[in-house]
Coordinates of C-alpha atoms in Angstrom, one line a residue:
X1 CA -115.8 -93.9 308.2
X2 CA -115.5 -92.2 304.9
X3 CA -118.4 -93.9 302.1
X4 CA -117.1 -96.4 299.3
X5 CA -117.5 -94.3 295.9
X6 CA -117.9 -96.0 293.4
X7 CA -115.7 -96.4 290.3
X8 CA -114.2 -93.6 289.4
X9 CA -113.8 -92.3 285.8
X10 CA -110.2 -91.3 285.1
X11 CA -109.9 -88.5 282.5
X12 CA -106.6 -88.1 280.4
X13 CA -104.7 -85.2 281.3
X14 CA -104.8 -81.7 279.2
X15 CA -102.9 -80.9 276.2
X16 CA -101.2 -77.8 274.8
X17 CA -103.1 -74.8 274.8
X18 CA -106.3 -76.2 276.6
X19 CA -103.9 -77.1 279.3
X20 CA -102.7 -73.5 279.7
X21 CA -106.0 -71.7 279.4
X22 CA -107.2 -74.4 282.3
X23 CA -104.4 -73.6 284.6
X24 CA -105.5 -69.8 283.6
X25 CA -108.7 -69.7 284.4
X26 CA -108.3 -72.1 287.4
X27 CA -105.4 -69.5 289.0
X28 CA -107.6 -66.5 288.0
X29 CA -110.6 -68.0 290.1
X30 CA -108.1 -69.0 293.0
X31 CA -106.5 -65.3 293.1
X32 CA -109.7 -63.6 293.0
X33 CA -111.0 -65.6 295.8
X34 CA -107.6 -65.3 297.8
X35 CA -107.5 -61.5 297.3
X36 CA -111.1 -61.3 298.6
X37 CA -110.2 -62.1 301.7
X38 CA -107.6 -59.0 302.2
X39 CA -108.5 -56.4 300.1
X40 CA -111.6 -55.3 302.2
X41 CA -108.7 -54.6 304.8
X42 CA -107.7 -51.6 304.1
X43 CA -110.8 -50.2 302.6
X44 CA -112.6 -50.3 306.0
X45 CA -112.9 -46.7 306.7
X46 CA -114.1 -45.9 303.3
X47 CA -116.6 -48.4 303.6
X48 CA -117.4 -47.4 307.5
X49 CA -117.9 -43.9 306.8
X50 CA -120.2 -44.1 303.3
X51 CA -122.6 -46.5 305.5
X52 CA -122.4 -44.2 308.6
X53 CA -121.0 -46.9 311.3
X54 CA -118.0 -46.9 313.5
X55 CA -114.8 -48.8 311.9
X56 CA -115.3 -51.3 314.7
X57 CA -118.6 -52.5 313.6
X58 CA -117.0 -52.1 310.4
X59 CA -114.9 -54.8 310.8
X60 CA -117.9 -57.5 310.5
X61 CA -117.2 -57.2 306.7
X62 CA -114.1 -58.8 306.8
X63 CA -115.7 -61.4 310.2
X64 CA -118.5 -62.5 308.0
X65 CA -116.6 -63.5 305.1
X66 CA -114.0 -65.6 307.1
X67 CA -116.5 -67.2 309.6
X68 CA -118.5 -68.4 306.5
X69 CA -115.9 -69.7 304.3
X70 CA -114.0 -72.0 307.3
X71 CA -117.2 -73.6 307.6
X72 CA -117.5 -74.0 304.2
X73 CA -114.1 -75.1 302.9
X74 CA -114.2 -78.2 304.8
X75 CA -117.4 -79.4 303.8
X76 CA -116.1 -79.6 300.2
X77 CA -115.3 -83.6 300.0
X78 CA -118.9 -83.8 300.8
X79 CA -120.2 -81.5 298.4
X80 CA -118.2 -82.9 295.4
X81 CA -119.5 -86.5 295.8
X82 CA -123.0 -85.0 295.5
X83 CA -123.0 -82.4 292.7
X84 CA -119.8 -83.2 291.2
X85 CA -115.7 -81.2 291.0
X86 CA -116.9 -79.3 287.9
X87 CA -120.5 -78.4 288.7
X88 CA -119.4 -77.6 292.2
X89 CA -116.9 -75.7 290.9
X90 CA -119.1 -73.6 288.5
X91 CA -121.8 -72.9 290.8
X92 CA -118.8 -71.3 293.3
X93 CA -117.3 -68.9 290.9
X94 CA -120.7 -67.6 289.0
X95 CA -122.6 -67.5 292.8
X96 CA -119.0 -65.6 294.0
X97 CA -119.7 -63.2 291.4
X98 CA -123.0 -62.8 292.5
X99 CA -122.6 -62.3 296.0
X100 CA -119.4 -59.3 294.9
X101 CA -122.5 -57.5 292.7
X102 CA -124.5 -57.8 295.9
X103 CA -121.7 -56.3 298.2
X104 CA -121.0 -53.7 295.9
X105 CA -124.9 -52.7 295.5
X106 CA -125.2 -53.2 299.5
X107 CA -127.3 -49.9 300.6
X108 CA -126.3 -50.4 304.7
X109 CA -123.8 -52.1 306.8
X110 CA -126.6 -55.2 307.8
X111 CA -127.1 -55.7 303.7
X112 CA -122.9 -55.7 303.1
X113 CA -122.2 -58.4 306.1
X114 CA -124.5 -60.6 304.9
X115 CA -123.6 -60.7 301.8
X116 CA -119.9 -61.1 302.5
X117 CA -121.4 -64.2 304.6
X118 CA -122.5 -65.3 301.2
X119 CA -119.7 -64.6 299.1
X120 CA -117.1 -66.1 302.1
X121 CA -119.7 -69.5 302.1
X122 CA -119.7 -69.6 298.5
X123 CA -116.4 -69.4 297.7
X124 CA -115.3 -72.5 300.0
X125 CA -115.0 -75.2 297.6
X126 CA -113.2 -72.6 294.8
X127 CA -109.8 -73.4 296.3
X128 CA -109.4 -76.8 297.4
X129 CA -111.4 -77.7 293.8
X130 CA -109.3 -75.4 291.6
X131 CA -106.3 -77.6 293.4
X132 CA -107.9 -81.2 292.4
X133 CA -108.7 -79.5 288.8
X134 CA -105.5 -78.2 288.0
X135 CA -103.5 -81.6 289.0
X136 CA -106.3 -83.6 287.0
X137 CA -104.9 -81.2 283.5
X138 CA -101.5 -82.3 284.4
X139 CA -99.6 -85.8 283.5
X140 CA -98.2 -87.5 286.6
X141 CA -94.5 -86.2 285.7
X142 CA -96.1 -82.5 285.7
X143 CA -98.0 -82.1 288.7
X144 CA -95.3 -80.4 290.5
X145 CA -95.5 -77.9 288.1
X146 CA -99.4 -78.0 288.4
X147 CA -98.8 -77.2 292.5
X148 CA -96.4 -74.4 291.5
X149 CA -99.0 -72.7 289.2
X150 CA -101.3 -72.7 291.7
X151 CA -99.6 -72.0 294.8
X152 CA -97.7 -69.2 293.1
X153 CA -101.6 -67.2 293.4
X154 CA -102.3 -68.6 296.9
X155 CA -99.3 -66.7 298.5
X156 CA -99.0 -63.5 296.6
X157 CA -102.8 -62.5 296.8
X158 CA -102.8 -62.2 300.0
X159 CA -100.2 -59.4 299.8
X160 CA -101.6 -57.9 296.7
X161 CA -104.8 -57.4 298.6
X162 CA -104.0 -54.4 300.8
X163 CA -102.2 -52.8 297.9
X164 CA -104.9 -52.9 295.0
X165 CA -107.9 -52.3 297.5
X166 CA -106.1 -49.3 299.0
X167 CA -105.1 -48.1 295.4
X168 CA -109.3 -48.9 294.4
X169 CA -110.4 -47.1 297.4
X170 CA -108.6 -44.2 297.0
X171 CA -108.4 -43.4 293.3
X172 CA -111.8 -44.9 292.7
X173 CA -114.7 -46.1 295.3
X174 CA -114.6 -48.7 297.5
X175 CA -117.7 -51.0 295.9
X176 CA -115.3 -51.5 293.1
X177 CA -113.1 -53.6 295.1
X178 CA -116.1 -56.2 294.8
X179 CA -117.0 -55.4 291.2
X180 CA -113.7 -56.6 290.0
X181 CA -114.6 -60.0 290.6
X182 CA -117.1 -59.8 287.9
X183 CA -114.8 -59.6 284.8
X184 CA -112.4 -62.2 286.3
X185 CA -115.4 -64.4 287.5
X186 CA -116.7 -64.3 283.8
X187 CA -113.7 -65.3 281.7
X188 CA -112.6 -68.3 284.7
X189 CA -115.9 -69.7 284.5
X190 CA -116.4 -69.3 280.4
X191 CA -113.0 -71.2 280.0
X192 CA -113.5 -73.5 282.7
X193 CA -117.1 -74.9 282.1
X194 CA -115.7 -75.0 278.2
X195 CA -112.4 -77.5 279.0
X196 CA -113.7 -79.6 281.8
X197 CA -117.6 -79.8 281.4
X198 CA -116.7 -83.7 280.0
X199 CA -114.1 -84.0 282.9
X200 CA -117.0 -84.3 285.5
X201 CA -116.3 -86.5 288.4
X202 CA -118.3 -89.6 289.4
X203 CA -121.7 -88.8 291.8
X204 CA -123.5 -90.5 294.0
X205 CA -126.5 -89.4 296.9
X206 CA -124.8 -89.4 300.0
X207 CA -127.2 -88.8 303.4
X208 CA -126.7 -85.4 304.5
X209 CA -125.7 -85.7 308.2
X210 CA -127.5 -82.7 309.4
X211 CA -126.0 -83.0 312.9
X212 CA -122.4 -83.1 311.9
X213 CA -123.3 -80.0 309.8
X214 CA -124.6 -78.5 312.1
X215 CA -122.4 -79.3 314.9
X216 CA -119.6 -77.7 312.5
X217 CA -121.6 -74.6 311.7
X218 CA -121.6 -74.5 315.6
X219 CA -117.9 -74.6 316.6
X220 CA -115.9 -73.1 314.0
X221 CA -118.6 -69.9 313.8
X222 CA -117.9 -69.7 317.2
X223 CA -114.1 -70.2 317.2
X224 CA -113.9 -67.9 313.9
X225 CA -115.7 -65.3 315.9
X226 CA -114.0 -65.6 318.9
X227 CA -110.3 -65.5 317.4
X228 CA -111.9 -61.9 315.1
X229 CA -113.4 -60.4 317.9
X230 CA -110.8 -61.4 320.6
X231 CA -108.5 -58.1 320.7
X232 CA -111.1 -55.7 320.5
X233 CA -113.4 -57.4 323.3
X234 CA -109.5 -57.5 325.5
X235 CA -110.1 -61.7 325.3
X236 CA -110.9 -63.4 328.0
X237 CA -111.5 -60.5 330.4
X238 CA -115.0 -60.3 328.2
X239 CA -117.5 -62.7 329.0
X240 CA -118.7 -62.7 324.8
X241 CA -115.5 -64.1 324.5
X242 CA -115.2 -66.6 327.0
X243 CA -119.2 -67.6 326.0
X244 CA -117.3 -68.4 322.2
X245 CA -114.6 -70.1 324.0
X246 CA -116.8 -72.8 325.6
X247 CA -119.1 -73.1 323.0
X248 CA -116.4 -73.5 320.5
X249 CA -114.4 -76.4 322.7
X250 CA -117.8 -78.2 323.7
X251 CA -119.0 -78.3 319.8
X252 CA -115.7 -79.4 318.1
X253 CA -115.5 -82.3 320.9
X254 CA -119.0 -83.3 320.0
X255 CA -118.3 -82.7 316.6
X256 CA -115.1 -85.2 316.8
X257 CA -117.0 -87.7 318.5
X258 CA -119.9 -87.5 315.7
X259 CA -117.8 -87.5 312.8
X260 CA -115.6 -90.2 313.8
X261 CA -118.9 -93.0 314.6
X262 CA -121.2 -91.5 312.0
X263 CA -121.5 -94.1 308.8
X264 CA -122.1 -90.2 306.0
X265 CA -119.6 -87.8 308.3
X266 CA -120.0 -84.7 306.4
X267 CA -116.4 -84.2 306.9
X268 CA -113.9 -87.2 306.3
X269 CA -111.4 -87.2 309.4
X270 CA -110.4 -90.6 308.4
X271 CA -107.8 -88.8 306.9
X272 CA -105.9 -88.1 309.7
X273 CA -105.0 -91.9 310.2
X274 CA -102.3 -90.9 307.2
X275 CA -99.0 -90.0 308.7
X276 CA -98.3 -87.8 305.5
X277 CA -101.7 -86.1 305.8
X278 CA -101.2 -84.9 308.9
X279 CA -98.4 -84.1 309.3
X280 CA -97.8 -82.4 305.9
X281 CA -101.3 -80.3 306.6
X282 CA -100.1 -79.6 310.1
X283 CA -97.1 -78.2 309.0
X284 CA -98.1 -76.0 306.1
X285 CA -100.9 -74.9 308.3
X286 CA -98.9 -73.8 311.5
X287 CA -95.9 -72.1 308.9
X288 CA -98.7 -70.4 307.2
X289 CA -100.2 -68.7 310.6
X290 CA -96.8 -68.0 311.6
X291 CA -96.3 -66.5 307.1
X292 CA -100.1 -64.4 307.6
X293 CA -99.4 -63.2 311.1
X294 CA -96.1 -61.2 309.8
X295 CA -98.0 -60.4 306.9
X296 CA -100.5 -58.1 308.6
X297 CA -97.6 -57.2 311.3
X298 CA -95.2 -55.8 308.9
X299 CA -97.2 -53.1 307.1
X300 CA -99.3 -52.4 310.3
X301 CA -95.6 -51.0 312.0
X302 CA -95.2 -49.1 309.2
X303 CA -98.1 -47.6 308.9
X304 CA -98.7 -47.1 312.7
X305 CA -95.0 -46.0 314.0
X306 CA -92.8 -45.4 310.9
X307 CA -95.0 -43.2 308.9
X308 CA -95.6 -44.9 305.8
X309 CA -98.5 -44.8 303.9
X310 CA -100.7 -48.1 302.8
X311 CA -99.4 -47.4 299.4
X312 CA -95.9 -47.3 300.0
X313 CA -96.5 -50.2 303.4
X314 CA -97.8 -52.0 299.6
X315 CA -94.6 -51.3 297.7
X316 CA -92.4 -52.7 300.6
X317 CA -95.2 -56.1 300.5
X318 CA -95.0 -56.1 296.4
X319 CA -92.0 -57.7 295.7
X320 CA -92.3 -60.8 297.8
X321 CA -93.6 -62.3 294.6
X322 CA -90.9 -61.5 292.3
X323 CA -88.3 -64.5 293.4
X324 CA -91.5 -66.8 294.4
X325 CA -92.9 -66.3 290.4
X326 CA -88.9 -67.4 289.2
X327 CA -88.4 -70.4 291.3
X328 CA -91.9 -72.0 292.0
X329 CA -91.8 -73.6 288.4
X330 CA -88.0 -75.0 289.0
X331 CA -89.6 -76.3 292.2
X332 CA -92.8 -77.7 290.6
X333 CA -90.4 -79.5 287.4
X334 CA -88.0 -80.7 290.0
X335 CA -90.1 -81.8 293.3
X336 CA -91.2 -85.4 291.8
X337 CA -86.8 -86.3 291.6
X338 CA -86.3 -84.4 294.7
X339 CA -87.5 -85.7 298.7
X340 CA -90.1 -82.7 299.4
X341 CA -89.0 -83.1 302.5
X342 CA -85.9 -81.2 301.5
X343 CA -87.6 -78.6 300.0
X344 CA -90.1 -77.5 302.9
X345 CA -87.0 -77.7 305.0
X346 CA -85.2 -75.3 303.0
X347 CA -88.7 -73.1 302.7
X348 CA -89.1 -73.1 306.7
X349 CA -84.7 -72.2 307.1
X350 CA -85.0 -69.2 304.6
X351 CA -88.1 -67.9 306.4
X352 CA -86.6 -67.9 309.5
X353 CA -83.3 -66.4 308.1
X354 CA -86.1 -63.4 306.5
X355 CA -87.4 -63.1 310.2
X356 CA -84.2 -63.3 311.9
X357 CA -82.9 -60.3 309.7
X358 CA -86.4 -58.4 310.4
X359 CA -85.8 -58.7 314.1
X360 CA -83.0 -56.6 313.8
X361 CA -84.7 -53.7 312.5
X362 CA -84.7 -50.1 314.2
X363 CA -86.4 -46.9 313.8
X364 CA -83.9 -45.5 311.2
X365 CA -84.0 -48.2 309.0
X366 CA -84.8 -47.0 305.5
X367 CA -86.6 -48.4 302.8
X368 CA -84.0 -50.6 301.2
X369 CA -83.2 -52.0 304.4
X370 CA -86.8 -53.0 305.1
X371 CA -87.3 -54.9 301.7
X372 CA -84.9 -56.6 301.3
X373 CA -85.8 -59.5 303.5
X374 CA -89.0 -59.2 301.9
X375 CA -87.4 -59.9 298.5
X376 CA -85.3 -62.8 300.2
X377 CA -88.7 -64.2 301.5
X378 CA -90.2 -65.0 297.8
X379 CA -87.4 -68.1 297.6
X380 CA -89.3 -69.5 300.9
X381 CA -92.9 -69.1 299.8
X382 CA -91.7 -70.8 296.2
X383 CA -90.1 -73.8 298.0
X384 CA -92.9 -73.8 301.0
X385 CA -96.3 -75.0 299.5
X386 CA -95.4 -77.1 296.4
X387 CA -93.3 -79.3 298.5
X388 CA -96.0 -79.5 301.8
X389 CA -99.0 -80.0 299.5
X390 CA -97.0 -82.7 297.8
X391 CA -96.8 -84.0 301.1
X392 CA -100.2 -84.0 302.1
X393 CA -101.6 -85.6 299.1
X394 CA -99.6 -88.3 298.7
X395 CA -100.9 -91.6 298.1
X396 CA -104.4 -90.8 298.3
X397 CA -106.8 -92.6 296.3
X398 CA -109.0 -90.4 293.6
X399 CA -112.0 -89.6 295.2
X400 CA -110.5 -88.7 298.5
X401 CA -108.3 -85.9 297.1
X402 CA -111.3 -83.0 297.3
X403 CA -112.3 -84.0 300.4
X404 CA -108.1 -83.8 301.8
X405 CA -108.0 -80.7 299.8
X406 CA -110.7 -79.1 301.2
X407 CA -109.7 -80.2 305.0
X408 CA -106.0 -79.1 304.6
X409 CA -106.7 -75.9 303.0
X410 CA -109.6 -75.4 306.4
X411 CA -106.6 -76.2 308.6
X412 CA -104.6 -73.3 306.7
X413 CA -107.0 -70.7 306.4
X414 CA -108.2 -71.5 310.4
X415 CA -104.3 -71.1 311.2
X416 CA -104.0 -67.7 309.4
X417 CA -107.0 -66.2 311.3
X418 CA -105.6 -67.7 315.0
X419 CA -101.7 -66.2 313.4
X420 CA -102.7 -62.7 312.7
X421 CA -105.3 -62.5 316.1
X422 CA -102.0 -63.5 318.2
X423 CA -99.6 -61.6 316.5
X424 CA -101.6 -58.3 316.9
X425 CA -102.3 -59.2 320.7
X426 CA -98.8 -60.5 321.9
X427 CA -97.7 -57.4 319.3
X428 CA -99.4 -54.8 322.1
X429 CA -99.0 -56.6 325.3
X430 CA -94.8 -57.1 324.3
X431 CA -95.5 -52.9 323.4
X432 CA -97.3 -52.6 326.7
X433 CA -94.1 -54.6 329.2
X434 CA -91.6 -52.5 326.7
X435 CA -93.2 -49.1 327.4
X436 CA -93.1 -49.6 330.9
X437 CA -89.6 -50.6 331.0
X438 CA -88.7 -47.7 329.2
X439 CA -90.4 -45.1 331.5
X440 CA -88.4 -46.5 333.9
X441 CA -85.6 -45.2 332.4
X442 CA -86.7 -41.7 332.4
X443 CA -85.9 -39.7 335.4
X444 CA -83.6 -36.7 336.9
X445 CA -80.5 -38.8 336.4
X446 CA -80.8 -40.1 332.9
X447 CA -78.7 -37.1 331.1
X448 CA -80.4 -38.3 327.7
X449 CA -83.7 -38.0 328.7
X450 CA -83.1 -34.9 330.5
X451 CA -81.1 -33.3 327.8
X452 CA -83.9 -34.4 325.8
X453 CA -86.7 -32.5 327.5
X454 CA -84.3 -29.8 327.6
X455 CA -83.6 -29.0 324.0
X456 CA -87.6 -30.2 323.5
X457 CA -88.5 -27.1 325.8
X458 CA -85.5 -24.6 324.8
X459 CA -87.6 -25.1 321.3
X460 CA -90.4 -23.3 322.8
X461 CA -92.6 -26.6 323.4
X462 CA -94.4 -26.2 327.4
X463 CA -94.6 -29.2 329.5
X464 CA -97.3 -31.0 328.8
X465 CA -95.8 -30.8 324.8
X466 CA -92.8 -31.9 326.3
X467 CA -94.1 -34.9 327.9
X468 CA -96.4 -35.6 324.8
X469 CA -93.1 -35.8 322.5
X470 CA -91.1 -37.8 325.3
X471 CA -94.1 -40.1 325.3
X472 CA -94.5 -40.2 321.9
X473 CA -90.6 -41.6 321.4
X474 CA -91.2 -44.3 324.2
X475 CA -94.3 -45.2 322.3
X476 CA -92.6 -46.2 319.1
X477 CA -89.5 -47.1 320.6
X478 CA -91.7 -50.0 322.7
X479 CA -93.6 -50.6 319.4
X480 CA -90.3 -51.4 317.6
X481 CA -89.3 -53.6 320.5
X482 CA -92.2 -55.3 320.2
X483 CA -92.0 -56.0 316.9
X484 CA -88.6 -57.4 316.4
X485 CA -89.7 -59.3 319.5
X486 CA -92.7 -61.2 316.9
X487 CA -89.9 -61.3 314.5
X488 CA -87.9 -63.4 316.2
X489 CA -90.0 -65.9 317.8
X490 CA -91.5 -66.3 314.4
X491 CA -88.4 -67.5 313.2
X492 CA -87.4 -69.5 315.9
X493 CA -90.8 -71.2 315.4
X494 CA -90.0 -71.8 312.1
X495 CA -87.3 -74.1 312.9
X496 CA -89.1 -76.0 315.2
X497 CA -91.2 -76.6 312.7
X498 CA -88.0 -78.6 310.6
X499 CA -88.8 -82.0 312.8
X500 CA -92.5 -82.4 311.6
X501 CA -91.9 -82.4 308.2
X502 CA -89.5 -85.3 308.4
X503 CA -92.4 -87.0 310.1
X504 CA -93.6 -88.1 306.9
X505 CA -92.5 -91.0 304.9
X506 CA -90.8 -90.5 301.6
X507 CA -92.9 -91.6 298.7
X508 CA -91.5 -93.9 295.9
X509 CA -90.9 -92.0 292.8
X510 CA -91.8 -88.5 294.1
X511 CA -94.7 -87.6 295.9
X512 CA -96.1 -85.3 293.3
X513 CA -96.9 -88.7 290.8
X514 CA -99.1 -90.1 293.8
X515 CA -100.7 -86.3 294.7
X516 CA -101.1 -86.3 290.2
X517 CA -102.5 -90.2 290.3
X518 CA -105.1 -88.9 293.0
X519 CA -106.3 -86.5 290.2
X520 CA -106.7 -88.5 287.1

């Protein structure tokens, strides 16, 4: 059982200019935070080499940083009733800034991890607080548009990331990718703590329950660790990653039972009793693994089997934001007169069209044929989050809308890492059955692949070249296979998903007034 805060202070919403420069700074600290979390991605070889490890070990840059901020993200409800949304808040961007100094300065691999452990812990409560901020600077009528500010930054850093740390890495040096956060971090904080250092929330000491905490610390490290780690350790054929496993099942069913008798839990499942919570965080959580996992699937292909670079695998990413950044205000000005519920369905049928039309790709598909799904997909991502956050917030009282913030967005960010680890698994074990199936094909009485291995060897290759090049085609042939199989799974997933949206009940007058009155 949650604790009773006391009376909470409502603050009027934001006017003119302050209210622009709030929902600035507030998406500046969100996007820097979000693109954090990709960027490293494709930077890892840089980074590898200069610090003289292997790119496996490597990888620990981007582990660390995840594994710390899903235990930290959920752990913000707690957090805010003790130091307060604006303090909180503060103390995550200028310590985030920090801890990107630190990274960049970091003389070995041991000194980078842990502080990308740092920086991923302290940038938990940045996102779901920037979201309670932002709707607080928003009258009731507005908070649509509020949601559509924000979530506009949610969804395209992610793809930005790849594309401005490759361009950092390559034109300049990887610790840059960390020292960017400085300027950003300075001009989000300076405007922030100058609007909304009045606006603080309502405190009061709350026990820390050390055991839940720990209990947390426990099972999502482990899970986080296992789901990172899973594909390069072949899953459960490894005994580190059937050691994770257990741990990680054992601790969140202790953790469950904890939390749910505990008078302080430190994180407030209560929550879950509200149809609309769940089911609104359930759905934006399993659409946005399914989102993430074709995010990191598409430009991987690319760069793997059709020869693309990671600047031009980033062109065909960039303009996934171009539609999102025209509709997500129409959607935000229109979702409080509209049933949400519409909306996410809409989001869920376009992204399933996108991935429909993706699983028809081949190997001569050209570049205009590749993004232009991609361009389609920025009408799904600016009808997906405004309308599932809306959702998920709805009807909550004041002082529970940091804590549901912070527990949804763990649910999301939990459901991208478990998307892309099975989309790059199932990705090579469908490669795997599709290779074999093809070799079968190639024998004495396939003229093809005879003729083939004729005009291969008539061109002066011998045969062990020959085989190579033969081997080479099945490869990306399987690879392709593969891939428009993910494709269309994804979207029949996506349809699936239709049903739990509806789950919800319609709120009177819009959802986004309730999700706005939970704010002020």
């Amino acid at each position: 059982m949650a604790t009773a805060a006391p009376a909470y202070i409502a603050h009027a919403p934001l006017e003119g200019s302050a209210r622009v420069w709030g929902t600035i700074a507030l998406s500046a600290a969100t996007f820097m935070n979000v693109l954090d979390s990709s960027i490293a991605n494709v930077s890892l070889p840089a980074i590898s080499g200069d610090l003289g490890v292997s790119t496996t070990q490597g990888t620990w840059v981007i582990t660390s940083f995840a594994v710390a901020n899903a235990i930290a993200v959920p752990l913000t409800g707690f957090m805010t009733q003790r130091f307060g949304q604006v303090r909180l808040f503060m103390a995550s961007v200028i310590l985030f800034m920090v801890a990107s100094l630190l990274c960049g300065l970091a003389p070995n691999m041991t000194t980078l991890i842990a502080f990308r452990a740092l920086q991923g812990f302290v940038a938990g409560p940045m996102i779901p607080l920037s979201q309670t901020l932002l709707l607080s600077s928003y009258p009731k009528a507005k908070a649509g548009l509020a949601m559509a500010m924000w979530s506009m930054t949610t969804l395209v850093a992610p793809v930005m990331g790849p594309l401005l740390g490759g361009w950092i890495t390559d034109n300049i040096s990887w610790p840059w990718i960390f020292y960017i956060n400085i300027p950003v971090g300075i001009v989000a904080a300076s405007i922030t703590w100058t609007l909304y250092r009045k606006r603080e929330s309502t405190t009061h000491k709350v026990p820390i329950d050390a055991i839940g905490l720990a209990l947390l610390v426990l099972w999502v490290g482990s899970m986080q660790l296992m789901l990172d780690k899973g594909k390069e350790l072949d899953w459960f054929h490894s005994p580190q990653i059937i050691t994770m496993a257990v741990v990680a099942v054992v601790g969140f069913a202790f953790f469950l039972i904890w939390e749910l008798t505990d008078k302080h839990p430190v994180v407030d499942l209560s929550l879950f009793k509200r149809r609309n919570f769940w089911s609104g965080a359930v759905a934006t959580a399993v659409a946005y693994g399914l989102f993430f996992g074709n995010v990191v699937l598409l430009p991987l292909w690319l760069q793997q089997w059709m020869g693309y670079t990671a600047t031009q695998a980033g062109m065909i990413m960039a303009p996934v934001g171009m539609l999102a950044i025209f509709f997500s205000p129409i959607v935000g000005l229109t979702v409080g007169k509209i049933d949400p519920r519409r909306y996410a369905t809409f989001s869920f049928l376009v992204f399933a069209l996108v991935l429909w039309m993706r699983s028809n790709f081949n190997t001569q598909a050209d570049f205009v044929t590749i993004i232009i799904p991609t361009v389609i997909q920025g009408v799904a991502m600016a009808f997906f989050f405004i309308p599932l956050v809306t959702i998920t917030l709805s009807g909550l009282t004041p002082d529970r809308i940091p804590a549901a913030s912070g527990l949804s967005n763990f649910l999301r960010i939990t459901a991208g890492a478990m998307g892309t680890s099975l989309t790059t698994t199932l990705w090579d074990n469908r490669a795997t059955l599709h290779h074999a199936q093809l070799s079968e094909a190639i024998n004495q009485g396939n003229n093809a692949a005879t003729g083939a291995m004729a005009g291969l060897a008539s061109n002066g290759f011998g045969t062990e070249q020959v085989l190579g090049q033969i081997n080479r085609i099945v490869d990306q042939q399987a690879y392709m296979l593969a891939t428009n199989d993910i494709f269309y799974a994804s979207a029949i997933l996506f349809l699936l998903l239709i049903p739990l949206v509806w789950l919800a009940r319609p709120q009177k007058g819009g959802a986004s007034g309730d999700a706005a009155a939970g704010a002020h």
